[in-house]
Coordinates of C-alpha atoms in Angstrom, one line a residue:
Chain A
X1 CA 147.4 94.1 82.7
X2 CA 150.9 95.6 83.4
X3 CA 151.4 98.0 85.7
X4 CA 152.5 100.4 84.4
X5 CA 149.4 99.9 82.4
X6 CA 147.7 100.0 85.4
X7 CA 148.8 103.0 86.3
X8 CA 148.3 104.5 83.1
X9 CA 144.7 104.0 83.9
X10 CA 144.6 105.0 87.1
X11 CA 146.3 108.7 85.6
X12 CA 143.7 108.6 83.1
X13 CA 140.9 107.8 85.4
X14 CA 142.6 110.9 87.4
X15 CA 142.4 113.2 84.7
X16 CA 139.0 112.7 84.1
X17 CA 137.7 112.6 87.3
X18 CA 139.4 116.4 87.8
X19 CA 137.8 117.4 84.6
X20 CA 134.8 116.9 85.9
X21 CA 134.6 118.6 89.3
X22 CA 135.5 121.7 86.9
X23 CA 133.2 121.2 84.3
X24 CA 131.0 120.6 87.7
X25 CA 132.2 123.9 89.2
X26 CA 132.0 126.0 86.2
X27 CA 128.5 124.8 86.5
X28 CA 127.3 125.9 89.7
X29 CA 128.9 129.2 88.8
X30 CA 126.8 130.0 85.8
X31 CA 123.7 129.0 87.8
X32 CA 124.7 130.7 91.0
X33 CA 122.3 128.7 93.4
X34 CA 123.5 128.4 96.4
X35 CA 122.1 125.3 99.0
X36 CA 123.1 126.0 101.9
X37 CA 120.7 128.1 102.2
X38 CA 117.7 125.6 101.9
X39 CA 117.0 123.8 104.6
X40 CA 118.3 119.8 104.5
X41 CA 115.0 118.3 104.6
X42 CA 114.4 120.8 101.3
X43 CA 118.1 120.1 100.3
X44 CA 117.1 116.5 100.2
X45 CA 113.5 117.5 98.3
X46 CA 116.0 119.3 95.1
X47 CA 118.2 116.4 94.9
X48 CA 114.6 115.0 94.1
X49 CA 113.7 117.2 91.8
X50 CA 117.0 117.0 89.9
X51 CA 116.5 113.5 89.1
X52 CA 113.5 113.9 88.6
X53 CA 114.2 116.4 85.8
X54 CA 117.1 114.1 84.2
X55 CA 114.3 111.4 83.8
X56 CA 112.5 113.9 82.0
X57 CA 115.1 114.3 79.5
X58 CA 115.3 110.2 79.5
X59 CA 111.3 110.0 78.7
X60 CA 111.5 112.4 76.3
X61 CA 114.6 111.1 74.2
X62 CA 113.4 107.0 74.5
X63 CA 110.1 108.3 73.3
X64 CA 111.7 109.7 70.1
X65 CA 113.5 107.1 69.4
X66 CA 110.4 104.9 69.9
X67 CA 108.1 107.3 67.7
X68 CA 111.1 107.4 64.9
X69 CA 110.7 103.0 64.8
X70 CA 107.5 103.3 64.3
X71 CA 107.8 105.2 60.8
X72 CA 111.3 103.4 60.1
X73 CA 110.7 100.2 61.6
X74 CA 114.5 98.9 61.2
X75 CA 116.3 102.4 62.8
X76 CA 118.1 100.7 66.1
X77 CA 116.9 97.6 65.0
X78 CA 118.4 94.3 67.2
X79 CA 120.1 97.5 69.1
X80 CA 117.9 98.9 70.9
X81 CA 114.8 97.6 70.3
X82 CA 111.4 98.8 69.5
X83 CA 110.4 97.2 72.8
X84 CA 112.4 98.3 75.4
X85 CA 112.9 102.4 73.7
X86 CA 109.6 101.8 74.4
X87 CA 109.9 100.1 78.1
X88 CA 112.0 102.9 78.9
X89 CA 110.1 105.7 78.2
X90 CA 106.7 104.6 80.4
X91 CA 109.2 103.8 83.1
X92 CA 111.0 106.7 82.8
X93 CA 107.9 108.5 82.7
X94 CA 106.4 106.9 86.6
X95 CA 109.5 106.9 87.9
X96 CA 110.2 110.4 87.7
X97 CA 107.2 111.0 88.4
X98 CA 107.4 109.7 91.8
X99 CA 110.8 110.7 92.2
X100 CA 108.9 115.0 91.9
X101 CA 106.0 113.6 94.0
X102 CA 109.0 112.4 96.9
X103 CA 110.5 115.8 96.3
X104 CA 107.0 117.7 96.6
X105 CA 106.5 116.1 100.0
X106 CA 109.6 117.2 101.2
X107 CA 109.6 120.1 100.5
X108 CA 106.4 121.7 102.1
X109 CA 106.9 118.4 104.8
X110 CA 108.6 120.9 107.3
X111 CA 106.7 124.0 106.7
X112 CA 103.6 122.1 106.9
X113 CA 104.1 119.8 110.6
X114 CA 106.5 123.5 111.5
X115 CA 109.6 120.5 113.0
X116 CA 112.5 119.1 111.3
X117 CA 112.5 116.4 109.1
X118 CA 113.2 113.1 111.6
X119 CA 114.4 110.8 109.5
X120 CA 116.3 113.0 107.5
X121 CA 119.1 110.5 107.5
X122 CA 116.8 107.6 106.4
X123 CA 115.3 110.0 103.5
X124 CA 118.7 111.1 101.8
X125 CA 119.7 106.8 102.3
X126 CA 116.5 105.7 100.5
X127 CA 117.0 108.7 98.1
X128 CA 121.0 107.3 97.1
X129 CA 119.4 103.7 97.2
X130 CA 116.0 104.8 94.6
X131 CA 118.4 106.7 92.3
X132 CA 121.1 103.3 92.1
X133 CA 118.4 101.3 91.8
X134 CA 116.8 103.4 88.9
X135 CA 120.2 103.4 87.2
X136 CA 120.4 100.2 87.5
X137 CA 117.4 98.4 86.5
X138 CA 117.6 101.2 83.2
X139 CA 121.1 99.1 82.7
X140 CA 119.6 96.1 83.1
X141 CA 117.4 97.1 80.4
X142 CA 119.6 98.4 78.1
X143 CA 121.8 95.6 78.0
X144 CA 119.9 92.4 78.0
X145 CA 117.4 92.8 75.5
X146 CA 116.4 89.6 74.7
X147 CA 116.3 85.8 76.3
X148 CA 113.9 83.3 78.1
X149 CA 111.9 84.5 80.8
X150 CA 112.6 82.6 83.7
X151 CA 112.0 82.8 87.8
X152 CA 115.7 84.4 87.4
X153 CA 114.9 87.0 84.9
X154 CA 111.9 87.3 86.9
X155 CA 113.4 89.1 90.5
X156 CA 116.5 90.2 88.3
X157 CA 116.1 91.5 84.3
X158 CA 112.1 91.9 84.0
X159 CA 108.5 91.1 85.6
X160 CA 106.7 91.4 82.5
X161 CA 104.4 93.6 83.5
X162 CA 103.2 95.9 80.3
X163 CA 104.1 99.6 82.4
X164 CA 105.2 98.4 85.9
X165 CA 108.8 96.4 84.0
X166 CA 110.5 96.1 86.9
X167 CA 112.6 93.3 88.6
X168 CA 111.2 92.0 92.0
X169 CA 114.5 92.9 93.6
X170 CA 113.3 96.9 92.8
X171 CA 109.7 96.3 93.1
X172 CA 110.8 95.7 96.5
X173 CA 113.4 98.5 97.1
X174 CA 110.4 100.9 95.9
X175 CA 108.3 99.7 98.7
X176 CA 111.0 100.0 101.2
X177 CA 111.8 103.9 100.0
X178 CA 108.1 104.3 99.6
X179 CA 107.9 103.1 103.3
X180 CA 111.2 105.0 104.4
X181 CA 109.2 108.1 102.9
X182 CA 105.8 106.8 105.0
X183 CA 107.7 106.5 108.2
X184 CA 109.6 110.3 107.5
X185 CA 105.9 112.0 106.7
X186 CA 104.2 110.5 110.0
X187 CA 107.0 110.9 112.0
X188 CA 107.5 114.1 111.2
X189 CA 104.4 114.7 111.7
X190 CA 103.8 113.1 114.9
X191 CA 106.7 115.2 116.9
X192 CA 105.5 118.4 115.0
X193 CA 101.7 119.7 113.9
X194 CA 98.9 117.4 111.7
X195 CA 97.0 119.1 110.1
X196 CA 94.1 118.2 107.4
X197 CA 96.6 118.0 104.5
X198 CA 98.7 115.8 106.5
X199 CA 95.8 113.7 107.3
X200 CA 94.7 112.8 104.2
X201 CA 98.9 112.6 102.8
X202 CA 98.9 109.5 105.2
X203 CA 96.8 107.6 104.0
X204 CA 97.2 108.1 100.9
X205 CA 101.0 107.0 101.2
X206 CA 99.6 103.2 103.0
X207 CA 97.7 103.0 99.7
X208 CA 100.6 104.3 97.8
X209 CA 103.2 101.7 99.5
X210 CA 100.0 98.7 100.2
X211 CA 99.2 99.2 96.2
X212 CA 102.1 98.6 94.5
X213 CA 102.5 94.9 96.5
X214 CA 99.4 93.9 94.0
X215 CA 101.6 94.1 91.5
X216 CA 103.8 91.8 92.7
X217 CA 102.1 88.5 92.6
X218 CA 102.5 86.2 90.0
X219 CA 99.6 83.6 88.9
X220 CA 99.5 81.7 86.1
X221 CA 95.6 82.5 85.8
X222 CA 95.9 85.3 83.1
X223 CA 92.5 86.5 84.3
X224 CA 94.1 86.9 88.2
X225 CA 96.7 88.2 87.0
X226 CA 95.3 91.2 84.9
X227 CA 93.3 92.5 87.6
X228 CA 96.3 92.8 89.7
X229 CA 98.1 94.8 87.0
X230 CA 95.2 97.3 86.9
X231 CA 95.3 97.1 90.9
X232 CA 98.9 98.9 89.9
X233 CA 97.5 101.0 87.1
X234 CA 94.5 102.4 88.0
X235 CA 94.4 102.0 91.7
X236 CA 98.1 102.7 91.8
X237 CA 98.8 105.2 89.2
X238 CA 95.2 106.8 88.7
X239 CA 93.9 107.0 92.5
X240 CA 96.5 107.5 94.8
X241 CA 98.6 109.2 92.4
X242 CA 95.6 111.7 92.1
X243 CA 95.3 112.7 95.8
X244 CA 99.1 112.8 96.4
X245 CA 98.8 115.7 93.2
X246 CA 95.7 117.5 95.3
X247 CA 97.6 117.1 98.8
X248 CA 100.7 119.1 96.0
X249 CA 97.8 121.4 94.5
X250 CA 96.5 122.4 97.9
X251 CA 99.8 123.1 99.7
X252 CA 100.9 125.6 96.6
X253 CA 97.0 127.0 96.6
X254 CA 97.8 128.2 100.0
X255 CA 101.2 129.0 99.1
X256 CA 100.8 130.8 96.0
X257 CA 97.4 132.6 96.1
X258 CA 97.0 132.5 99.8
X259 CA 94.3 130.5 99.2
X260 CA 92.9 130.2 103.4
X261 CA 94.4 126.8 104.6
X262 CA 90.1 125.9 105.6
X263 CA 89.3 126.3 102.0
X264 CA 91.6 123.8 100.8
X265 CA 91.6 121.0 103.1
X266 CA 87.2 121.0 102.8
X267 CA 88.1 120.6 98.7
X268 CA 91.0 117.9 99.3
X269 CA 88.3 115.6 101.6
X270 CA 85.9 116.1 98.9
X271 CA 88.0 115.3 95.9
X272 CA 89.4 112.3 97.9
X273 CA 86.0 111.7 98.9
X274 CA 84.5 111.6 94.8
X275 CA 87.5 110.5 93.5
X276 CA 86.8 107.6 95.9
X277 CA 83.5 107.3 95.0
X278 CA 84.1 106.9 91.7
X279 CA 87.4 106.3 91.1
X280 CA 87.3 102.8 92.8
X281 CA 84.6 101.6 90.7
X282 CA 85.3 103.5 87.9
X283 CA 88.2 100.6 87.7
X284 CA 85.8 98.5 85.9
X285 CA 86.0 100.2 82.8
X286 CA 90.0 97.7 82.3
X287 CA 88.1 95.0 83.7
X288 CA 86.0 95.0 80.3
X289 CA 87.8 92.2 78.7
X290 CA 89.8 89.9 80.6
X291 CA 87.6 87.8 81.5
X292 CA 85.6 89.5 84.3
X293 CA 81.5 88.6 85.0
X294 CA 79.8 90.9 82.5
X295 CA 78.5 92.8 85.2
X296 CA 81.0 95.1 84.9
X297 CA 80.6 96.4 81.7
X298 CA 77.9 98.0 83.7
X299 CA 79.5 99.1 86.9
X300 CA 82.5 100.1 84.6
X301 CA 80.8 102.0 82.5
X302 CA 78.8 103.7 85.1
X303 CA 81.0 104.3 86.9
X304 CA 83.7 106.3 84.4
X305 CA 80.5 108.5 83.5
X306 CA 80.9 109.7 87.5
X307 CA 84.7 109.8 87.5
X308 CA 84.8 113.6 85.7
X309 CA 82.7 114.8 88.4
X310 CA 85.4 115.8 90.6
X311 CA 86.7 118.2 87.6
X312 CA 83.5 119.5 87.4
X313 CA 83.5 120.6 90.8
X314 CA 87.0 122.2 90.2
X315 CA 85.6 123.8 87.1
X316 CA 82.9 125.5 89.4
X317 CA 84.6 126.3 92.5
X318 CA 87.6 128.5 90.3
X319 CA 85.1 130.5 88.8
X320 CA 84.2 130.9 92.6
X321 CA 87.1 131.9 93.5
X322 CA 87.5 134.1 90.6
X323 CA 84.9 136.0 91.0
X324 CA 85.2 136.4 94.6
X325 CA 88.9 136.6 94.7
X326 CA 91.1 139.1 93.0
X327 CA 94.1 136.4 92.1
X328 CA 97.2 138.6 92.7
X329 CA 100.7 135.9 92.9
X330 CA 104.3 136.6 93.0
X331 CA 104.9 133.6 91.0
X332 CA 104.0 133.5 87.6
X333 CA 105.3 130.7 85.7
X334 CA 103.9 128.4 88.6
X335 CA 100.2 129.9 88.5
X336 CA 100.8 129.3 84.4
X337 CA 101.4 125.6 85.6
X338 CA 99.1 125.1 87.6
X339 CA 95.8 126.4 85.5
X340 CA 98.4 124.1 82.4
X341 CA 96.9 121.5 85.4
X342 CA 93.3 121.9 85.2
X343 CA 93.6 122.2 81.1
X344 CA 94.9 119.5 80.6
X345 CA 93.3 117.5 83.5
X346 CA 89.4 117.9 82.6
X347 CA 90.5 117.4 79.1
X348 CA 93.2 114.8 79.2
X349 CA 91.8 112.3 81.9
X350 CA 88.1 113.6 81.5
X351 CA 86.9 113.9 78.2
X352 CA 89.9 111.9 76.1
X353 CA 89.2 108.8 79.1
X354 CA 85.2 108.8 78.4
X355 CA 85.2 109.3 74.3
X356 CA 86.6 105.8 74.3
X357 CA 85.4 104.3 78.2
X358 CA 82.1 103.0 77.3
X359 CA 82.4 99.2 76.3
X360 CA 80.3 99.7 73.7
X361 CA 83.0 101.5 71.6
X362 CA 85.4 100.3 74.4
X363 CA 85.4 97.5 72.7
X364 CA 87.0 98.1 69.3
X365 CA 89.2 101.3 71.0
X366 CA 91.1 99.2 73.9
X367 CA 95.2 98.8 73.6
X368 CA 95.1 101.0 70.3
X369 CA 96.7 104.1 70.1
X370 CA 93.6 105.6 70.9
X371 CA 94.9 104.8 74.9
X372 CA 98.0 105.8 74.1
X373 CA 96.4 109.6 73.2
X374 CA 94.4 109.0 76.6
X375 CA 97.5 108.8 78.0
X376 CA 99.9 110.8 77.2
X377 CA 97.2 113.5 77.1
X378 CA 95.8 112.4 81.0
X379 CA 99.1 111.9 81.9
X380 CA 101.1 115.7 81.1
X381 CA 97.4 117.1 82.3
X382 CA 97.2 115.7 85.6
X383 CA 100.9 115.2 87.1
X384 CA 103.5 116.6 84.6
X385 CA 102.8 120.2 85.5
X386 CA 101.8 120.5 88.7
X387 CA 105.5 118.8 88.9
X388 CA 106.6 121.6 87.0
X389 CA 105.0 124.2 89.1
X390 CA 106.1 123.3 91.9
X391 CA 109.6 123.5 90.7
X392 CA 109.2 126.9 89.7
X393 CA 108.0 127.4 93.6
X394 CA 111.0 125.8 94.6
X395 CA 113.4 127.5 92.2
X396 CA 111.8 131.0 93.7
X397 CA 112.5 129.9 97.5
X398 CA 116.0 128.5 96.0
X399 CA 116.5 132.1 95.2
X400 CA 115.8 133.6 97.6
X401 CA 112.1 134.2 97.1
X402 CA 112.7 136.4 94.6
X403 CA 110.7 138.0 92.1
X404 CA 108.9 135.9 89.3
X405 CA 106.0 137.7 88.1
X406 CA 105.2 140.7 85.8
X407 CA 108.6 141.8 84.6
X408 CA 110.7 139.4 85.5
X409 CA 113.9 139.0 83.0
X410 CA 114.0 136.8 80.4
X411 CA 109.9 135.8 80.9
X412 CA 110.1 134.6 77.4
X413 CA 111.8 131.5 78.3
X414 CA 109.4 130.3 80.4
X415 CA 106.2 131.2 78.2
X416 CA 107.7 129.7 75.4
X417 CA 108.6 126.2 77.9
X418 CA 105.0 126.5 78.6
X419 CA 103.4 126.7 74.5
X420 CA 105.9 124.2 73.2
X421 CA 105.4 122.2 75.6
X422 CA 101.6 121.6 76.0
X423 CA 101.3 122.3 72.2
X424 CA 104.2 119.5 71.8
X425 CA 101.5 117.7 74.3
X426 CA 98.4 118.0 72.7
X427 CA 99.7 117.9 69.2
X428 CA 100.8 114.0 70.1
X429 CA 97.7 113.6 71.9
X430 CA 95.3 114.6 68.5
X431 CA 98.1 112.6 65.9
X432 CA 97.7 109.7 68.1
X433 CA 94.2 109.9 68.2
X434 CA 94.0 109.7 64.7
X435 CA 96.4 106.5 65.1
X436 CA 93.9 104.9 67.7
X437 CA 90.5 105.6 65.3
X438 CA 92.5 104.6 62.9
X439 CA 93.5 101.0 64.2
X440 CA 89.8 100.5 66.3
X441 CA 88.3 100.6 62.5
X442 CA 90.6 99.1 60.8
X443 CA 92.2 95.9 62.4
X444 CA 89.2 95.7 64.5
X445 CA 85.6 96.5 63.3
X446 CA 87.1 95.9 59.8
X447 CA 89.4 93.1 60.1
X448 CA 87.8 91.4 63.5
X449 CA 90.8 91.8 65.5
X450 CA 93.5 89.7 63.4
X451 CA 96.5 89.5 62.9
X452 CA 96.1 90.8 58.8
X453 CA 93.9 93.2 60.3
X454 CA 96.7 94.4 63.2
X455 CA 98.8 94.3 60.3
X456 CA 96.8 96.7 57.7
X457 CA 96.2 98.8 60.1
X458 CA 99.9 99.1 61.1
X459 CA 101.0 100.0 58.1
X460 CA 97.4 102.3 56.7
X461 CA 98.7 105.3 55.0
X462 CA 96.7 107.3 57.7
X463 CA 97.9 105.5 60.9
X464 CA 101.6 106.1 58.7
X465 CA 100.6 109.9 58.7
X466 CA 99.6 110.2 62.0
X467 CA 102.9 109.3 63.7
X468 CA 105.0 110.7 61.7
X469 CA 102.9 114.2 63.0
X470 CA 103.4 112.7 66.4
X471 CA 107.4 112.4 65.5
X472 CA 106.8 115.9 64.8
X473 CA 105.2 117.4 67.7
X474 CA 107.4 114.9 70.0
X475 CA 110.4 117.3 68.7
X476 CA 108.1 120.0 70.1
X477 CA 108.0 118.8 72.6
X478 CA 111.7 118.1 73.8
X479 CA 112.2 121.9 72.7
X480 CA 109.7 122.6 74.7
X481 CA 111.6 120.3 77.7
X482 CA 114.7 121.6 76.7
X483 CA 114.2 125.5 76.5
X484 CA 112.6 124.2 80.8
X485 CA 115.0 123.0 82.1
X486 CA 117.4 126.3 80.4
X487 CA 114.6 128.2 82.4
X488 CA 114.5 126.0 85.5
X489 CA 118.2 126.6 86.3
X490 CA 118.2 130.7 85.1
X491 CA 115.0 132.0 86.5
X492 CA 115.7 134.8 88.7
X493 CA 119.5 134.7 88.4
X494 CA 120.4 138.1 89.7
X495 CA 117.1 139.2 90.3
X496 CA 117.1 142.2 93.0
X497 CA 113.7 142.7 94.0
X498 CA 112.0 140.0 96.4
X499 CA 108.7 138.7 95.7
X500 CA 105.5 139.8 97.4
X501 CA 104.3 136.8 98.7
X502 CA 100.5 136.6 99.3
X503 CA 98.3 136.8 102.7
X504 CA 95.8 134.4 103.1
X505 CA 92.6 135.9 103.0
Chain B
X1 CA 74.7 91.4 76.5
X2 CA 76.2 94.7 74.9
X3 CA 75.6 95.0 71.4
X4 CA 78.9 97.4 70.3
X5 CA 78.9 99.9 68.2
X6 CA 78.1 100.2 64.0
X7 CA 80.9 100.6 62.0
X8 CA 79.0 103.8 60.3
X9 CA 78.4 105.2 64.2
X10 CA 82.2 104.6 64.8
X11 CA 82.3 108.8 64.8
X12 CA 79.4 109.4 66.1
X13 CA 80.5 107.6 69.6
X14 CA 83.4 109.3 70.0
X15 CA 82.1 112.9 69.3
X16 CA 78.7 112.7 71.5
X17 CA 81.0 111.4 74.7
X18 CA 83.4 114.2 74.1
X19 CA 81.0 116.4 73.8
X20 CA 79.2 115.2 77.4
X21 CA 82.3 116.0 78.7
X22 CA 82.6 119.4 77.1
X23 CA 78.9 120.3 77.8
X24 CA 79.1 119.4 80.9
X25 CA 81.7 121.0 82.1
X26 CA 80.3 124.2 80.1
X27 CA 77.1 123.9 81.7
X28 CA 78.6 124.0 85.2
X29 CA 81.1 126.4 84.2
X30 CA 78.4 128.7 82.9
X31 CA 76.2 127.9 86.0
X32 CA 78.8 129.3 88.7
X33 CA 79.5 132.1 86.5
X34 CA 75.7 133.3 86.3
X35 CA 75.7 133.4 89.9
X36 CA 79.1 135.1 90.8
X37 CA 77.6 137.9 87.8
X38 CA 74.2 137.2 87.9
X39 CA 73.3 137.8 84.0
X40 CA 69.8 136.3 82.3
X41 CA 72.2 135.3 78.8
X42 CA 75.3 133.5 81.2
X43 CA 72.4 131.5 82.7
X44 CA 70.6 131.1 79.4
X45 CA 74.3 129.8 78.0
X46 CA 74.9 127.7 81.0
X47 CA 71.0 126.3 80.1
X48 CA 71.7 125.6 76.9
X49 CA 74.6 123.7 77.8
X50 CA 72.9 121.4 80.0
X51 CA 70.3 120.8 76.7
X52 CA 73.5 120.2 74.6
X53 CA 74.5 118.2 77.3
X54 CA 71.3 115.8 76.9
X55 CA 71.3 115.7 72.9
X56 CA 74.9 114.2 73.2
X57 CA 73.3 111.4 76.1
X58 CA 71.1 111.0 73.7
X59 CA 73.1 110.7 70.1
X60 CA 75.3 108.2 72.1
X61 CA 72.3 105.6 73.5
X62 CA 71.3 105.6 69.9
X63 CA 75.0 105.0 68.1
X64 CA 75.9 102.7 71.3
X65 CA 72.6 100.5 71.5
X66 CA 72.0 101.6 75.0
X67 CA 68.8 99.8 76.2
X68 CA 67.5 98.4 79.7
X69 CA 69.1 99.0 81.8
X70 CA 72.2 101.2 80.3
X71 CA 69.2 103.8 79.8
X72 CA 68.1 104.0 83.4
X73 CA 72.4 104.4 83.7
X74 CA 71.6 106.8 81.5
X75 CA 68.7 108.7 82.9
X76 CA 70.9 108.4 86.0
X77 CA 73.7 110.2 84.5
X78 CA 71.6 113.3 83.0
X79 CA 70.3 114.0 86.5
X80 CA 73.6 113.2 88.0
X81 CA 75.2 116.3 85.9
X82 CA 72.0 118.7 86.3
X83 CA 72.0 118.7 89.8
X84 CA 76.2 118.2 90.8
X85 CA 77.4 122.0 89.3
X86 CA 74.7 123.5 92.2
X87 CA 75.2 120.7 94.7
X88 CA 79.3 121.4 94.6
X89 CA 78.3 125.8 94.4
X90 CA 76.5 125.0 97.5
X91 CA 79.0 123.8 98.6
X92 CA 81.6 126.4 97.6
X93 CA 79.7 129.0 99.6
X94 CA 79.1 126.7 102.4
X95 CA 83.0 126.8 102.4
X96 CA 83.6 130.4 102.4
X97 CA 81.1 131.4 104.1
X98 CA 83.5 133.9 106.5
X99 CA 84.8 135.5 103.5
X100 CA 84.0 139.2 103.4
X101 CA 84.2 138.9 99.9
X102 CA 81.5 136.4 99.4
X103 CA 79.7 138.9 101.4
X104 CA 80.1 141.3 99.0
X105 CA 79.2 138.9 96.0
X106 CA 75.8 138.3 98.1
X107 CA 75.1 142.2 98.7
X108 CA 75.4 142.8 94.7
X109 CA 73.3 139.9 94.1
X110 CA 70.8 141.1 96.7
X111 CA 70.9 144.8 95.4
X112 CA 70.5 143.5 92.4

């Protein structure tokens, strides 16, 4: 390249950087958020929240592309294949929720421990490493879509396990980041004060780091391979995340409604006991068709039937509290999302889970759109909702503990965002349920799980129609997300009134 | 060995499974509500929900061809779902027993 050309490139790059700085400044002026009012620990939490929201947008975008490809199979063929869109869609979901959870814990850590975060510097490093690694992995997914599976591809491109496709170097990075996070949490509580929430969180983080390692083994025996895979999917995602949600929920309820610490901690212990009591053996329902001994059919079926018990406990306790207290909160959007979490978790995990769990029916439904239906409602209901509730808690504090209850300006935005997101996800769930029903019936029961049956089901008018409805509701979800982002950036802007913070009863 | 669901029973299996969880939750909700607000109609509705649960379990057992130890598991499930909300309610009362509000509820209950 000629030196003049190089100078031109540098000059253009300089102009581009200046322009970006200008846009960034304009954006900061528009949102009117001043991070200097936050403690360093909460500034770190905010970084995690921002990346979480960006990844949430990526999840929806790639989900929409994959949904389009169900209807128009040739759309973006050999440019951005369905398998890649689906993989990015699912992994973005896993990672944005993880970013959200890390942000929530960093947000509450200093408040709960009563001291500054010990390894803040390591936490910031871990954040940038994780963000950089996620960006790099996604770029590799997008640019290296096909090729042979070798040891090198296992390490640098894709480990090949559905839902946890990260290459091994990224897996090791994730464990390192979780261990750094673990150190920060334990060291901070050790320096400050311990609590029931701190104890449960610490134990959960041991499992969070440890169980992920199960996904890093490579075995030639497919049954063994599937065992480890399910450990990550079920015990890591469904058990350790549920406990993490319990911790976040417990802290949020104290801040949001002024619920006494003793009550939330007692229920946290009960929830953990019930969850592990039913959840660990309930994992057996994933072992049905991978070549494991027949007793798993009974163990998996029985403990799956017990898995909704923690949710039933939640219902009873909610009624008790509603009767014993008159709820007052200074943050309506956060409370509304917590209520959405209770419903979403119950229907998505409880009702939709049990509908197709018993082996007599799971034989037909396993791995069909039925699972996707259950997954959409359960992940949104149990995890996305609590993260969004926490975003509203955080933004309220970031704005200076401003009024965010009745009579707030532009309340329609958070209400419509709540409505559109929930209607969108519920609509997708129903559409996928219909597709899954048709698929179980035609592909599995009538055609006997043959390739012919697979294609007969995929091209069936009922399946195609359901997928069109799924796309329609996906667009509604996307519009809800757009509104949510707008609302999160602007809610409380210019609000002069201070929130009435609830006192612990 | 399990006997898979017959083709004609597909829908009824999904429907009865969903109804078990919904009826279980309705029973828990109405039971707790009848404790907060002592009213015989709410209590009757709670037991009606439990009856729906039992019927749903019966339908599911038949559609999903339960036999042998599957029936034992089914009976355990029915018993468990009956006592779970009662036990959880007692836990609620114990965890809140210092609260003035809880005392108010008890007073109201004893007055009525």
